[in-house]
Amino acid sequence: QVQLVESGGGLVQAGGSLRLSCIASGRIYSINDMGWYRQAPGKQRELVASFTSGGSTNYADSVKGRFTISRDNAKNTVYLQMNTLEPGDTAVYYCNADIRQMYRGGYYSYWGQGTQVTVSS
């Protein structure tokens, strides 16, 4: 009933930029926190950036000053602007959102299918 669809991944050279988008759709009543995670081969999934419903943002130390998260509540969309990309940023990036569906109580965590970001040196 609820889907998160990411887009914007790809191959970029070190120092380049990419902008990821994630659109939530379906029977959505409201969205609480939204965020981006990433998982590199052989590593655990880690938080990259989050954006609360109250407007607070949080970033992993490794991306502070390079990545910016933003959201458009009217469009149920969260973005991740990634600048000065490094080979260490190579990973599958996943969108996550805490969503309350219509006609259903409580917030549940939903994940997108992931989008590959590859940074070449």
mmCIF file of N, CA and C in Angstrom:
data_model
loop_
_atom_site.group_PDB
_atom_site.id
_atom_site.type_symbol
_atom_site.label_atom_id
_atom_site.label_comp_id
_atom_site.label_asym_id
_atom_site.label_seq_id
_atom_site.Cartn_x
_atom_site.Cartn_y
_atom_site.Cartn_z
ATOM 1 N N GLN A 1 0.811 -1.209 0.000
ATOM 2 C CA GLN A 1 0.000 0.000 0.000
ATOM 3 C C GLN A 1 0.843 1.256 0.000
ATOM 4 N N VAL A 2 2.080 1.141 0.459
ATOM 5 C CA VAL A 2 2.998 2.276 0.467
ATOM 6 C C VAL A 2 4.271 1.877 -0.256
ATOM 7 N N GLN A 3 4.752 2.767 -1.105
ATOM 8 C CA GLN A 3 5.989 2.524 -1.837
ATOM 9 C C GLN A 3 6.928 3.696 -1.699
ATOM 10 N N LEU A 4 8.215 3.395 -1.610
ATOM 11 C CA LEU A 4 9.260 4.406 -1.695
ATOM 12 C C LEU A 4 10.090 4.084 -2.930
ATOM 13 N N VAL A 5 10.248 5.062 -3.796
ATOM 14 C CA VAL A 5 10.985 4.842 -5.037
ATOM 15 C C VAL A 5 12.106 5.867 -5.123
ATOM 16 N N GLU A 6 13.349 5.342 -5.171
ATOM 17 C CA GLU A 6 14.513 6.222 -5.290
ATOM 18 C C GLU A 6 14.897 6.400 -6.752
ATOM 19 N N SER A 7 15.581 7.494 -7.016
ATOM 20 C CA SER A 7 16.153 7.735 -8.341
ATOM 21 C C SER A 7 17.346 8.669 -8.184
ATOM 22 N N GLY A 8 18.169 8.721 -9.234
ATOM 23 C CA GLY A 8 19.272 9.677 -9.247
ATOM 24 C C GLY A 8 20.647 9.091 -9.051
ATOM 25 N N GLY A 9 20.728 7.788 -8.798
ATOM 26 C CA GLY A 9 22.037 7.183 -8.646
ATOM 27 C C GLY A 9 22.764 7.083 -9.973
ATOM 28 N N GLY A 10 24.022 6.653 -9.904
ATOM 29 C CA GLY A 10 24.788 6.499 -11.126
ATOM 30 C C GLY A 10 26.272 6.453 -10.862
ATOM 31 N N LEU A 11 27.026 6.598 -11.944
ATOM 32 C CA LEU A 11 28.493 6.581 -11.892
ATOM 33 C C LEU A 11 29.006 8.003 -12.047
ATOM 34 N N VAL A 12 29.902 8.401 -11.160
ATOM 35 C CA VAL A 12 30.445 9.752 -11.203
ATOM 36 C C VAL A 12 31.908 9.704 -10.791
ATOM 37 N N GLN A 13 32.689 10.630 -11.289
ATOM 38 C CA GLN A 13 34.098 10.711 -10.908
ATOM 39 C C GLN A 13 34.239 11.382 -9.543
ATOM 40 N N ALA A 14 35.316 11.080 -8.881
ATOM 41 C CA ALA A 14 35.598 11.712 -7.595
ATOM 42 C C ALA A 14 35.581 13.233 -7.757
ATOM 43 N N GLY A 15 34.963 13.900 -6.789
ATOM 44 C CA GLY A 15 34.813 15.344 -6.854
ATOM 45 C C GLY A 15 33.509 15.793 -7.477
ATOM 46 N N GLY A 16 32.796 14.865 -8.086
ATOM 47 C CA GLY A 16 31.538 15.195 -8.748
ATOM 48 C C GLY A 16 30.359 15.223 -7.789
ATOM 49 N N SER A 17 29.177 15.418 -8.370
ATOM 50 C CA SER A 17 27.947 15.550 -7.584
ATOM 51 C C SER A 17 26.844 14.676 -8.155
ATOM 52 N N LEU A 18 25.955 14.277 -7.276
ATOM 53 C CA LEU A 18 24.728 13.582 -7.647
ATOM 54 C C LEU A 18 23.617 14.051 -6.724
ATOM 55 N N ARG A 19 22.397 13.963 -7.217
ATOM 56 C CA ARG A 19 21.239 14.292 -6.387
ATOM 57 C C ARG A 19 20.276 13.112 -6.409
ATOM 58 N N LEU A 20 20.032 12.555 -5.247
ATOM 59 C CA LEU A 20 19.100 11.449 -5.115
ATOM 60 C C LEU A 20 17.723 11.985 -4.721
ATOM 61 N N SER A 21 16.694 11.323 -5.243
ATOM 62 C CA SER A 21 15.316 11.661 -4.885
ATOM 63 C C SER A 21 14.603 10.399 -4.424
ATOM 64 N N CYS A 22 13.654 10.568 -3.529
ATOM 65 C CA CYS A 22 12.842 9.450 -3.054
ATOM 66 C C CYS A 22 11.416 9.940 -2.884
ATOM 67 N N ILE A 23 10.508 9.303 -3.592
ATOM 68 C CA ILE A 23 9.094 9.680 -3.528
ATOM 69 C C ILE A 23 8.313 8.579 -2.834
ATOM 70 N N ALA A 24 7.538 8.980 -1.838
ATOM 71 C CA ALA A 24 6.651 8.051 -1.146
ATOM 72 C C ALA A 24 5.257 8.170 -1.750
ATOM 73 N N SER A 25 4.631 7.025 -2.015
ATOM 74 C CA SER A 25 3.297 7.043 -2.608
ATOM 75 C C SER A 25 2.444 5.958 -1.984
ATOM 76 N N GLY A 26 1.141 6.078 -2.187
ATOM 77 C CA GLY A 26 0.203 5.107 -1.641
ATOM 78 C C GLY A 26 -0.769 5.776 -0.700
ATOM 79 N N ARG A 27 -1.365 4.970 0.157
ATOM 80 C CA ARG A 27 -2.372 5.477 1.093
ATOM 81 C C ARG A 27 -1.674 6.063 2.318
ATOM 82 N N ILE A 28 -1.112 7.251 2.122
ATOM 83 C CA ILE A 28 -0.331 7.886 3.167
ATOM 84 C C ILE A 28 -1.173 8.898 3.924
ATOM 85 N N TYR A 29 -1.199 8.741 5.249
ATOM 86 C CA TYR A 29 -1.873 9.726 6.089
ATOM 87 C C TYR A 29 -0.890 10.807 6.507
ATOM 88 N N SER A 30 0.272 10.383 6.983
ATOM 89 C CA SER A 30 1.320 11.343 7.346
ATOM 90 C C SER A 30 2.669 10.635 7.374
ATOM 91 N N ILE A 31 3.715 11.452 7.251
ATOM 92 C CA ILE A 31 5.085 10.950 7.281
ATOM 93 C C ILE A 31 5.836 11.620 8.402
ATOM 94 N N ASN A 32 6.529 10.836 9.199
ATOM 95 C CA ASN A 32 7.315 11.394 10.291
ATOM 96 C C ASN A 32 8.741 11.622 9.779
ATOM 97 N N ASP A 33 9.699 10.897 10.274
ATOM 98 C CA ASP A 33 11.078 11.084 9.828
ATOM 99 C C ASP A 33 11.304 10.462 8.451
ATOM 100 N N MET A 34 12.195 11.089 7.682
ATOM 101 C CA MET A 34 12.645 10.532 6.410
ATOM 102 C C MET A 34 14.169 10.574 6.408
ATOM 103 N N GLY A 35 14.778 9.626 5.735
ATOM 104 C CA GLY A 35 16.229 9.619 5.753
ATOM 105 C C GLY A 35 16.832 8.779 4.653
ATOM 106 N N TRP A 36 18.149 8.862 4.583
ATOM 107 C CA TRP A 36 18.929 8.087 3.612
ATOM 108 C C TRP A 36 19.948 7.234 4.356
ATOM 109 N N TYR A 37 20.047 5.988 3.942
ATOM 110 C CA TYR A 37 21.039 5.054 4.443
ATOM 111 C C TYR A 37 21.853 4.557 3.259
ATOM 112 N N ARG A 38 22.988 3.958 3.549
ATOM 113 C CA ARG A 38 23.781 3.357 2.482
ATOM 114 C C ARG A 38 24.432 2.076 2.982
ATOM 115 N N GLN A 39 24.693 1.194 2.030
ATOM 116 C CA GLN A 39 25.352 -0.061 2.353
ATOM 117 C C GLN A 39 26.377 -0.382 1.275
ATOM 118 N N ALA A 40 27.626 -0.421 1.686
ATOM 119 C CA ALA A 40 28.713 -0.792 0.781
ATOM 120 C C ALA A 40 28.934 -2.300 0.872
ATOM 121 N N PRO A 41 29.528 -2.894 -0.157
ATOM 122 C CA PRO A 41 29.773 -4.346 -0.143
ATOM 123 C C PRO A 41 30.549 -4.769 1.097
ATOM 124 N N GLY A 42 30.055 -5.782 1.795
ATOM 125 C CA GLY A 42 30.737 -6.309 2.961
ATOM 126 C C GLY A 42 30.584 -5.478 4.217
ATOM 127 N N LYS A 43 29.779 -4.422 4.155
ATOM 128 C CA LYS A 43 29.606 -3.546 5.320
ATOM 129 C C LYS A 43 28.141 -3.486 5.734
ATOM 130 N N GLN A 44 27.911 -3.040 6.967
ATOM 131 C CA GLN A 44 26.554 -2.892 7.452
ATOM 132 C C GLN A 44 25.929 -1.624 6.886
ATOM 133 N N ARG A 45 24.602 -1.642 6.833
ATOM 134 C CA ARG A 45 23.888 -0.450 6.407
ATOM 135 C C ARG A 45 24.083 0.640 7.460
ATOM 136 N N GLU A 46 24.332 1.865 6.996
ATOM 137 C CA GLU A 46 24.581 2.958 7.918
ATOM 138 C C GLU A 46 23.743 4.181 7.557
ATOM 139 N N LEU A 47 23.418 4.965 8.570
ATOM 140 C CA LEU A 47 22.676 6.196 8.344
ATOM 141 C C LEU A 47 23.584 7.222 7.691
ATOM 142 N N VAL A 48 23.072 7.854 6.637
ATOM 143 C CA VAL A 48 23.793 8.933 5.968
ATOM 144 C C VAL A 48 23.261 10.282 6.450
ATOM 145 N N ALA A 49 21.943 10.446 6.379
ATOM 146 C CA ALA A 49 21.326 11.704 6.783
ATOM 147 C C ALA A 49 19.857 11.469 7.074
ATOM 148 N N SER A 50 19.318 12.262 7.997
ATOM 149 C CA SER A 50 17.899 12.154 8.321
ATOM 150 C C SER A 50 17.291 13.538 8.460
ATOM 151 N N PHE A 51 15.973 13.589 8.262
ATOM 152 C CA PHE A 51 15.225 14.848 8.312
ATOM 153 C C PHE A 51 13.941 14.565 9.055
ATOM 154 N N THR A 52 13.806 15.136 10.253
ATOM 155 C CA THR A 52 12.616 14.849 11.047
ATOM 156 C C THR A 52 11.425 15.680 10.567
ATOM 157 N N SER A 53 10.252 15.294 11.028
ATOM 158 C CA SER A 53 9.060 16.045 10.666
ATOM 159 C C SER A 53 9.095 17.445 11.273
ATOM 160 N N GLY A 54 9.869 17.611 12.335
ATOM 161 C CA GLY A 54 9.993 18.914 12.965
ATOM 162 C C GLY A 54 11.007 19.824 12.313
ATOM 163 N N GLY A 55 11.725 19.289 11.318
ATOM 164 C CA GLY A 55 12.672 20.117 10.573
ATOM 165 C C GLY A 55 14.126 19.966 10.973
ATOM 166 N N SER A 56 14.416 19.059 11.889
ATOM 167 C CA SER A 56 15.806 18.841 12.290
ATOM 168 C C SER A 56 16.498 17.886 11.332
ATOM 169 N N THR A 57 17.782 18.117 11.124
ATOM 170 C CA THR A 57 18.575 17.244 10.265
ATOM 171 C C THR A 57 19.744 16.655 11.053
ATOM 172 N N ASN A 58 20.174 15.503 10.590
ATOM 173 C CA ASN A 58 21.297 14.811 11.229
ATOM 174 C C ASN A 58 22.125 14.157 10.130
ATOM 175 N N TYR A 59 23.447 14.241 10.265
ATOM 176 C CA TYR A 59 24.339 13.701 9.239
ATOM 177 C C TYR A 59 25.398 12.802 9.861
ATOM 178 N N ALA A 60 25.801 11.792 9.104
ATOM 179 C CA ALA A 60 26.973 11.015 9.484
ATOM 180 C C ALA A 60 28.194 11.919 9.391
ATOM 181 N N ASP A 61 29.136 11.711 10.288
ATOM 182 C CA ASP A 61 30.330 12.559 10.301
ATOM 183 C C ASP A 61 31.056 12.535 8.954
ATOM 184 N N SER A 62 31.018 11.411 8.282
ATOM 185 C CA SER A 62 31.774 11.247 7.038
ATOM 186 C C SER A 62 31.214 12.077 5.878
ATOM 187 N N VAL A 63 29.982 12.559 6.011
ATOM 188 C CA VAL A 63 29.381 13.309 4.900
ATOM 189 C C VAL A 63 29.085 14.762 5.267
ATOM 190 N N LYS A 64 29.322 15.148 6.511
ATOM 191 C CA LYS A 64 29.039 16.521 6.928
ATOM 192 C C LYS A 64 29.825 17.506 6.071
ATOM 193 N N GLY A 65 29.126 18.535 5.615
ATOM 194 C CA GLY A 65 29.758 19.545 4.786
ATOM 195 C C GLY A 65 29.768 19.212 3.305
ATOM 196 N N ARG A 66 29.428 17.968 2.962
ATOM 197 C CA ARG A 66 29.413 17.557 1.552
ATOM 198 C C ARG A 66 28.007 17.196 1.086
ATOM 199 N N PHE A 67 27.217 16.603 1.956
ATOM 200 C CA PHE A 67 25.863 16.160 1.602
ATOM 201 C C PHE A 67 24.835 17.063 2.279
ATOM 202 N N THR A 68 23.704 17.256 1.598
ATOM 203 C CA THR A 68 22.604 18.031 2.166
ATOM 204 C C THR A 68 21.295 17.288 1.934
ATOM 205 N N ILE A 69 20.555 17.069 3.021
ATOM 206 C CA ILE A 69 19.244 16.438 2.905
ATOM 207 C C ILE A 69 18.169 17.510 2.951
ATOM 208 N N SER A 70 17.130 17.313 2.149
ATOM 209 C CA SER A 70 15.999 18.235 2.146
ATOM 210 C C SER A 70 14.741 17.419 1.865
ATOM 211 N N ARG A 71 13.585 18.022 2.157
ATOM 212 C CA ARG A 71 12.335 17.311 1.888
ATOM 213 C C ARG A 71 11.263 18.296 1.469
ATOM 214 N N ASP A 72 10.346 17.786 0.664
ATOM 215 C CA ASP A 72 9.192 18.545 0.214
ATOM 216 C C ASP A 72 7.973 17.794 0.724
ATOM 217 N N ASN A 73 7.394 18.270 1.807
ATOM 218 C CA ASN A 73 6.283 17.547 2.430
ATOM 219 C C ASN A 73 5.054 17.483 1.516
ATOM 220 N N ALA A 74 4.857 18.500 0.717
ATOM 221 C CA ALA A 74 3.700 18.509 -0.178
ATOM 222 C C ALA A 74 3.800 17.407 -1.230
ATOM 223 N N LYS A 75 5.034 17.025 -1.543
ATOM 224 C CA LYS A 75 5.258 15.999 -2.568
ATOM 225 C C LYS A 75 5.672 14.653 -1.959
ATOM 226 N N ASN A 76 5.695 14.564 -0.632
ATOM 227 C CA ASN A 76 6.134 13.325 0.036
ATOM 228 C C ASN A 76 7.491 12.872 -0.491
ATOM 229 N N THR A 77 8.388 13.810 -0.644
ATOM 230 C CA THR A 77 9.676 13.537 -1.285
ATOM 231 C C THR A 77 10.826 13.996 -0.402
ATOM 232 N N VAL A 78 11.880 13.198 -0.400
ATOM 233 C CA VAL A 78 13.114 13.571 0.284
ATOM 234 C C VAL A 78 14.250 13.508 -0.728
ATOM 235 N N TYR A 79 15.182 14.439 -0.588
ATOM 236 C CA TYR A 79 16.300 14.546 -1.517
ATOM 237 C C TYR A 79 17.628 14.407 -0.759
ATOM 238 N N LEU A 80 18.646 14.010 -1.487
ATOM 239 C CA LEU A 80 19.995 14.012 -0.934
ATOM 240 C C LEU A 80 20.926 14.580 -1.997
ATOM 241 N N GLN A 81 21.392 15.795 -1.759
ATOM 242 C CA GLN A 81 22.375 16.419 -2.639
ATOM 243 C C GLN A 81 23.759 16.009 -2.169
ATOM 244 N N MET A 82 24.505 15.357 -3.039
ATOM 245 C CA MET A 82 25.822 14.845 -2.679
ATOM 246 C C MET A 82 26.873 15.557 -3.514
ATOM 247 N N ASN A 83 27.729 16.310 -2.858
ATOM 248 C CA ASN A 83 28.798 17.044 -3.520
ATOM 249 C C ASN A 83 30.155 16.512 -3.086
ATOM 250 N N THR A 84 31.152 16.839 -3.864
ATOM 251 C CA THR A 84 32.530 16.424 -3.565
ATOM 252 C C THR A 84 32.572 14.931 -3.223
ATOM 253 N N LEU A 85 32.001 14.145 -4.100
ATOM 254 C CA LEU A 85 31.928 12.707 -3.851
ATOM 255 C C LEU A 85 33.303 12.070 -3.851
ATOM 256 N N GLU A 86 33.431 11.057 -3.005
ATOM 257 C CA GLU A 86 34.692 10.320 -2.836
ATOM 258 C C GLU A 86 34.445 8.840 -3.142
ATOM 259 N N PRO A 87 35.494 8.108 -3.532
ATOM 260 C CA PRO A 87 35.305 6.667 -3.775
ATOM 261 C C PRO A 87 34.686 5.946 -2.579
ATOM 262 N N GLY A 88 34.962 6.419 -1.379
ATOM 263 C CA GLY A 88 34.393 5.821 -0.169
ATOM 264 C C GLY A 88 32.895 5.999 -0.050
ATOM 265 N N ASP A 89 32.306 6.832 -0.885
ATOM 266 C CA ASP A 89 30.853 7.019 -0.875
ATOM 267 C C ASP A 89 30.140 5.964 -1.721
ATOM 268 N N THR A 90 30.899 5.147 -2.414
ATOM 269 C CA THR A 90 30.311 4.106 -3.261
ATOM 270 C C THR A 90 29.509 3.131 -2.413
ATOM 271 N N ALA A 91 28.242 2.964 -2.759
ATOM 272 C CA ALA A 91 27.341 2.107 -1.995
ATOM 273 C C ALA A 91 25.979 2.087 -2.677
ATOM 274 N N VAL A 92 25.114 1.213 -2.180
ATOM 275 C CA VAL A 92 23.700 1.291 -2.536
ATOM 276 C C VAL A 92 23.037 2.203 -1.504
ATOM 277 N N TYR A 93 22.333 3.199 -1.986
ATOM 278 C CA TYR A 93 21.682 4.168 -1.118
ATOM 279 C C TYR A 93 20.192 3.843 -1.025
ATOM 280 N N TYR A 94 19.704 3.792 0.215
ATOM 281 C CA TYR A 94 18.318 3.436 0.474
ATOM 282 C C TYR A 94 17.592 4.599 1.146
ATOM 283 N N CYS A 95 16.373 4.801 0.717
ATOM 284 C CA CYS A 95 15.492 5.773 1.339
ATOM 285 C C CYS A 95 14.686 5.059 2.429
ATOM 286 N N ASN A 96 14.443 5.766 3.523
ATOM 287 C CA ASN A 96 13.658 5.220 4.624
ATOM 288 C C ASN A 96 12.696 6.286 5.121
ATOM 289 N N ALA A 97 11.492 5.866 5.473
ATOM 290 C CA ALA A 97 10.507 6.821 5.991
ATOM 291 C C ALA A 97 9.595 6.137 6.992
ATOM 292 N N ASP A 98 9.239 6.872 8.022
ATOM 293 C CA ASP A 98 8.265 6.402 9.011
ATOM 294 C C ASP A 98 6.906 6.963 8.601
ATOM 295 N N ILE A 99 6.011 6.062 8.192
ATOM 296 C CA ILE A 99 4.771 6.469 7.557
ATOM 297 C C ILE A 99 3.574 5.890 8.297
ATOM 298 N N ARG A 100 2.555 6.720 8.432
ATOM 299 C CA ARG A 100 1.266 6.248 8.936
ATOM 300 C C ARG A 100 0.319 6.175 7.743
ATOM 301 N N GLN A 101 -0.227 5.012 7.523
ATOM 302 C CA GLN A 101 -1.166 4.839 6.417
ATOM 303 C C GLN A 101 -2.555 5.310 6.830
ATOM 304 N N MET A 102 -3.347 5.637 5.813
ATOM 305 C CA MET A 102 -4.754 5.953 6.040
ATOM 306 C C MET A 102 -5.460 4.723 6.593
ATOM 307 N N TYR A 103 -6.392 4.951 7.515
ATOM 308 C CA TYR A 103 -7.226 3.890 8.083
ATOM 309 C C TYR A 103 -6.409 2.878 8.886
ATOM 310 N N ARG A 104 -5.208 3.282 9.309
ATOM 311 C CA ARG A 104 -4.381 2.373 10.082
ATOM 312 C C ARG A 104 -3.605 3.174 11.107
ATOM 313 N N GLY A 105 -3.622 2.750 12.361
ATOM 314 C CA GLY A 105 -2.926 3.489 13.392
ATOM 315 C C GLY A 105 -1.449 3.174 13.430
ATOM 316 N N GLY A 106 -0.673 4.104 13.955
ATOM 317 C CA GLY A 106 0.745 3.890 14.170
ATOM 318 C C GLY A 106 1.611 4.177 12.956
ATOM 319 N N TYR A 107 2.871 4.453 13.229
ATOM 320 C CA TYR A 107 3.853 4.702 12.176
ATOM 321 C C TYR A 107 4.697 3.445 11.968
ATOM 322 N N TYR A 108 4.960 3.129 10.715
ATOM 323 C CA TYR A 108 5.765 1.969 10.359
ATOM 324 C C TYR A 108 6.898 2.419 9.446
ATOM 325 N N SER A 109 8.016 1.702 9.541
ATOM 326 C CA SER A 109 9.200 2.037 8.758
ATOM 327 C C SER A 109 9.147 1.357 7.402
ATOM 328 N N TYR A 110 9.358 2.131 6.361
ATOM 329 C CA TYR A 110 9.359 1.618 4.992
ATOM 330 C C TYR A 110 10.694 1.933 4.329
ATOM 331 N N TRP A 111 11.076 1.029 3.408
ATOM 332 C CA TRP A 111 12.346 1.173 2.699
ATOM 333 C C TRP A 111 12.121 1.175 1.193
ATOM 334 N N GLY A 112 12.951 1.928 0.502
ATOM 335 C CA GLY A 112 12.970 1.851 -0.947
ATOM 336 C C GLY A 112 13.817 0.676 -1.403
ATOM 337 N N GLN A 113 13.882 0.488 -2.714
ATOM 338 C CA GLN A 113 14.588 -0.655 -3.274
ATOM 339 C C GLN A 113 16.085 -0.399 -3.384
ATOM 340 N N GLY A 114 16.499 0.830 -3.244
ATOM 341 C CA GLY A 114 17.911 1.174 -3.308
ATOM 342 C C GLY A 114 18.331 1.665 -4.684
ATOM 343 N N THR A 115 19.315 2.543 -4.683
ATOM 344 C CA THR A 115 19.891 3.035 -5.933
ATOM 345 C C THR A 115 21.412 3.040 -5.788
ATOM 346 N N GLN A 116 22.089 2.547 -6.817
ATOM 347 C CA GLN A 116 23.545 2.399 -6.760
ATOM 348 C C GLN A 116 24.232 3.723 -7.043
ATOM 349 N N VAL A 117 25.175 4.058 -6.198
ATOM 350 C CA VAL A 117 26.058 5.204 -6.420
ATOM 351 C C VAL A 117 27.486 4.673 -6.470
ATOM 352 N N THR A 118 28.158 4.943 -7.575
ATOM 353 C CA THR A 118 29.535 4.501 -7.751
ATOM 354 C C THR A 118 30.412 5.706 -8.053
ATOM 355 N N VAL A 119 31.457 5.888 -7.253
ATOM 356 C CA VAL A 119 32.368 7.017 -7.420
ATOM 357 C C VAL A 119 33.727 6.468 -7.820
ATOM 358 N N SER A 120 34.181 6.848 -8.994
ATOM 359 C CA SER A 120 35.466 6.364 -9.494
ATOM 360 C C SER A 120 36.570 7.349 -9.130
ATOM 361 N N SER A 121 37.756 6.809 -8.924
ATOM 362 C CA SER A 121 38.892 7.666 -8.533
ATOM 363 C C SER A 121 39.634 8.181 -9.747
#
